[in-house]
Amino acid sequence: MADGKEKQRTTVSIYGQQYTIVGYEAPSHVTKVAKQVDEKMREIKSVNPYLDTTRLAVLTAVNVVDEYIKLQEKLEQLEKDKEERNDV
């Protein structure tokens, strides 16, 4: 158990497929994540209609990780800027 929580099972739909996700996060969080993945896959497919599902999934993962890294870098920069302001 993590933090006294029990694992929960949440069934979600991503790009027309049902998945059962098992983990410690709240079902509402898992559903929100799945919805964003589904939306990103549909967005990419609308621009690239001939992609097969495997390539679509990989491109979706690449796009999501790219966004994640950019947000991490932005957060790090904001934290650095805040520290510099506090040191003055």
Backbone as JSON, one array per atom type, in Angstrom:
{
  "sequence": "MADGKEKQRTTVSIYGQQYTIVGYEAPSHVTKVAKQVDEKMREIKSVNPYLDTTRLAVLTAVNVVDEYIKLQEKLEQLEKDKEERNDV",
  "N": [[0.82, -1.19, 0.0], [0.42, 2.27, -0.72], [0.93, 5.11, 1.09], [-1.13, 4.28, 2.82], [-3.27, 3.82, 1.2], [-5.47, 1.82, -0.78], [-5.16, -0.16, -3.73], [-6.99, 0.72, -6.63], [-9.38, -0.15, -9.13], [-10.0, 1.07, -12.3], [-11.97, 1.47, -15.07], [-11.48, 2.6, -18.3], [-11.96, 4.33, -21.43], [-10.01, 4.53, -24.25], [-9.39, 5.83, -27.27], [-11.36, 4.2, -28.42], [-10.92, 1.73, -27.25], [-11.22, -0.39, -24.41], [-9.74, -0.12, -21.22], [-8.5, -1.39, -18.2], [-7.35, 0.18, -15.5], [-5.12, -0.17, -12.88], [-4.33, 1.09, -9.79], [-3.13, 3.49, -7.33], [-4.2, 5.99, -7.57], [-7.02, 8.24, -7.54], [-10.15, 7.3, -9.02], [-11.3, 9.4, -10.5], [-9.09, 10.91, -11.25], [-7.67, 9.09, -12.86], [-9.53, 8.74, -14.91], [-9.56, 11.33, -15.95], [-6.92, 11.54, -16.93], [-6.99, 9.5, -18.89], [-8.92, 10.57, -20.59], [-7.58, 12.82, -21.57], [-5.47, 11.59, -22.96], [-6.94, 10.21, -24.91], [-8.1, 12.4, -26.26], [-5.78, 13.65, -27.27], [-4.82, 11.65, -28.98], [-6.88, 11.58, -30.87], [-6.71, 14.16, -31.87], [-4.16, 14.13, -33.12], [-4.62, 12.11, -34.98], [-6.52, 13.34, -36.6], [-5.0, 15.1, -38.05], [-3.22, 13.44, -39.26], [-4.5, 11.23, -40.95], [-3.91, 8.67, -41.97], [-2.4, 7.17, -40.26], [-1.53, 4.15, -38.59], [-2.78, 2.44, -35.66], [-0.71, 1.77, -33.85], [1.47, 3.45, -34.59], [0.19, 5.86, -34.2], [-0.21, 5.79, -31.42], [2.46, 5.86, -30.54], [3.33, 8.36, -31.56], [1.59, 9.98, -30.14], [2.51, 9.52, -27.52], [5.09, 10.61, -27.77], [4.47, 13.3, -28.27], [3.11, 14.0, -25.89], [5.09, 13.59, -23.94], [6.95, 15.46, -24.81], [5.52, 17.85, -24.31], [5.38, 17.59, -21.52], [8.1, 17.71, -20.74], [8.73, 20.31, -21.56], [7.04, 21.74, -19.83], [8.18, 21.01, -17.37], [10.71, 22.21, -17.63], [9.93, 24.87, -17.76], [8.8, 25.2, -15.21], [11.08, 24.76, -13.62], [12.58, 26.98, -14.4], [10.94, 29.06, -13.49], [11.06, 28.56, -10.74], [13.77, 29.01, -10.31], [13.94, 31.73, -11.01], [12.34, 32.77, -8.98], [13.86, 32.15, -6.69], [16.1, 33.75, -7.21], [14.98, 36.31, -7.03], [14.3, 36.32, -4.36], [16.8, 36.3, -3.2], [17.74, 38.82, -3.5]],
  "CA": [[0.0, 0.0, 0.0], [1.11, 3.55, -0.76], [0.27, 6.09, 1.96], [-2.33, 3.72, 3.41], [-4.33, 3.68, 0.2], [-5.57, 0.54, -1.46], [-5.26, -0.04, -5.18], [-8.34, 0.78, -7.18], [-9.5, -0.51, -10.54], [-10.81, 2.04, -13.04], [-12.07, 1.13, -16.49], [-11.56, 3.8, -19.13], [-11.95, 4.11, -22.87], [-9.04, 5.36, -24.96], [-9.42, 5.59, -28.71], [-12.27, 3.1, -28.73], [-10.54, 0.5, -26.55], [-11.42, -0.36, -22.97], [-8.58, -0.48, -20.43], [-8.68, -1.36, -16.75], [-6.14, 0.73, -14.89], [-5.05, -0.5, -11.46], [-3.34, 1.94, -9.14], [-3.51, 4.17, -6.11], [-4.85, 7.28, -7.85], [-8.49, 8.27, -7.53], [-10.74, 7.04, -10.33], [-11.51, 10.66, -11.23], [-7.8, 11.28, -11.83], [-7.39, 8.13, -13.94], [-10.46, 9.08, -15.99], [-9.08, 12.59, -16.53], [-5.72, 11.21, -17.71], [-7.43, 8.74, -20.06], [-9.62, 11.5, -21.49], [-6.58, 13.65, -22.26], [-4.79, 10.73, -23.93], [-7.89, 10.0, -26.0], [-8.21, 13.65, -27.02], [-4.52, 13.86, -27.99], [-4.78, 10.68, -30.08], [-7.84, 12.02, -31.9], [-6.14, 15.38, -32.46], [-3.08, 13.73, -34.03], [-5.23, 11.34, -36.08], [-7.22, 14.26, -37.5], [-3.98, 15.72, -38.89], [-2.54, 12.33, -39.94], [-5.55, 10.21, -40.99], [-3.47, 7.36, -42.45], [-1.59, 6.49, -39.25], [-2.11, 3.0, -37.92], [-2.94, 2.69, -34.23], [0.58, 1.71, -33.16], [2.2, 4.7, -34.86], [-0.58, 6.92, -33.56], [0.08, 5.72, -30.0], [3.83, 6.32, -30.33], [3.35, 9.81, -31.78], [0.9, 10.59, -29.0], [3.44, 9.47, -26.4], [6.16, 11.58, -28.03], [3.91, 14.65, -28.1], [2.8, 14.23, -24.48], [6.35, 13.72, -23.21], [7.49, 16.75, -25.21], [4.8, 18.85, -23.53], [5.77, 17.4, -20.13], [9.46, 18.22, -20.57], [8.67, 21.77, -21.66], [6.46, 22.24, -18.59], [9.2, 20.84, -16.33], [11.73, 23.25, -17.82], [9.31, 26.15, -17.4], [8.7, 25.21, -13.76], [12.43, 24.94, -13.09], [12.97, 28.37, -14.64], [10.16, 29.88, -12.56], [11.61, 28.37, -9.39], [15.06, 29.69, -10.31], [13.65, 33.16, -10.99], [11.82, 33.1, -7.64], [15.0, 32.11, -5.78], [16.93, 34.92, -7.48], [14.27, 37.47, -6.49], [14.37, 36.24, -2.89], [18.17, 36.54, -2.79], [18.07, 40.24, -3.66]],
  "C": [[0.86, 1.25, 0.0], [0.31, 4.55, 0.06], [-1.04, 5.57, 2.55], [-3.48, 3.54, 2.45], [-4.31, 2.26, -0.37], [-5.65, 0.8, -2.96], [-6.72, -0.06, -5.6], [-8.3, 0.4, -8.65], [-10.44, 0.5, -11.19], [-10.81, 1.63, -14.5], [-12.31, 2.41, -17.28], [-11.58, 3.39, -20.6], [-10.97, 5.09, -23.5], [-9.04, 4.91, -26.41], [-10.21, 4.32, -29.07], [-11.94, 1.76, -28.07], [-10.75, 0.67, -25.05], [-10.14, -0.84, -22.27], [-8.98, -0.42, -18.96], [-7.35, -0.96, -16.15], [-6.19, 0.42, -13.39], [-3.96, 0.37, -10.84], [-3.93, 2.63, -7.93], [-4.23, 5.5, -6.34], [-6.36, 7.14, -7.83], [-9.03, 7.99, -8.92], [-10.97, 8.3, -11.16], [-10.23, 11.12, -11.91], [-7.48, 10.38, -13.02], [-8.27, 8.44, -15.15], [-10.01, 10.35, -16.7], [-7.86, 12.35, -17.41], [-6.12, 10.5, -19.0], [-8.12, 9.65, -21.08], [-8.62, 12.36, -22.26], [-5.8, 12.84, -23.29], [-5.67, 10.51, -25.14], [-7.99, 11.24, -26.89], [-6.96, 13.9, -27.85], [-4.42, 12.9, -29.18], [-5.7, 11.13, -31.21], [-7.34, 13.27, -32.61], [-5.07, 15.02, -33.49], [-3.65, 12.97, -35.22], [-5.93, 12.26, -37.08], [-6.25, 14.93, -38.47], [-3.27, 14.67, -39.75], [-3.5, 11.15, -40.07], [-5.09, 8.82, -41.41], [-2.59, 6.62, -41.45], [-2.3, 5.25, -38.72], [-2.08, 3.26, -36.41], [-1.62, 2.66, -33.48], [1.37, 2.99, -33.36], [1.5, 5.89, -34.2], [-0.27, 6.95, -32.06], [1.49, 6.24, -29.7], [3.93, 7.83, -30.52], [2.66, 10.55, -30.64], [1.82, 10.63, -27.79], [4.55, 10.5, -26.57], [5.66, 13.0, -27.8], [3.65, 14.96, -26.63], [4.08, 14.4, -23.67], [7.04, 15.04, -23.57], [6.84, 17.87, -24.4], [5.22, 18.79, -22.06], [7.16, 17.99, -19.86], [9.47, 19.75, -20.62], [8.07, 22.38, -20.39], [7.43, 22.12, -17.42], [10.24, 21.94, -16.42], [11.19, 24.62, -17.43], [9.19, 26.28, -15.88], [10.06, 25.44, -13.12], [12.89, 26.39, -13.26], [12.22, 29.31, -13.69], [10.69, 29.78, -11.14], [12.96, 29.07, -9.27], [14.87, 31.2, -10.22], [13.17, 33.6, -9.59], [12.96, 33.13, -6.62], [15.89, 33.35, -5.96], [16.28, 36.18, -6.94], [14.36, 37.51, -4.97], [15.76, 36.52, -2.37], [18.55, 38.03, -2.85], [17.73, 41.03, -2.44]]
}
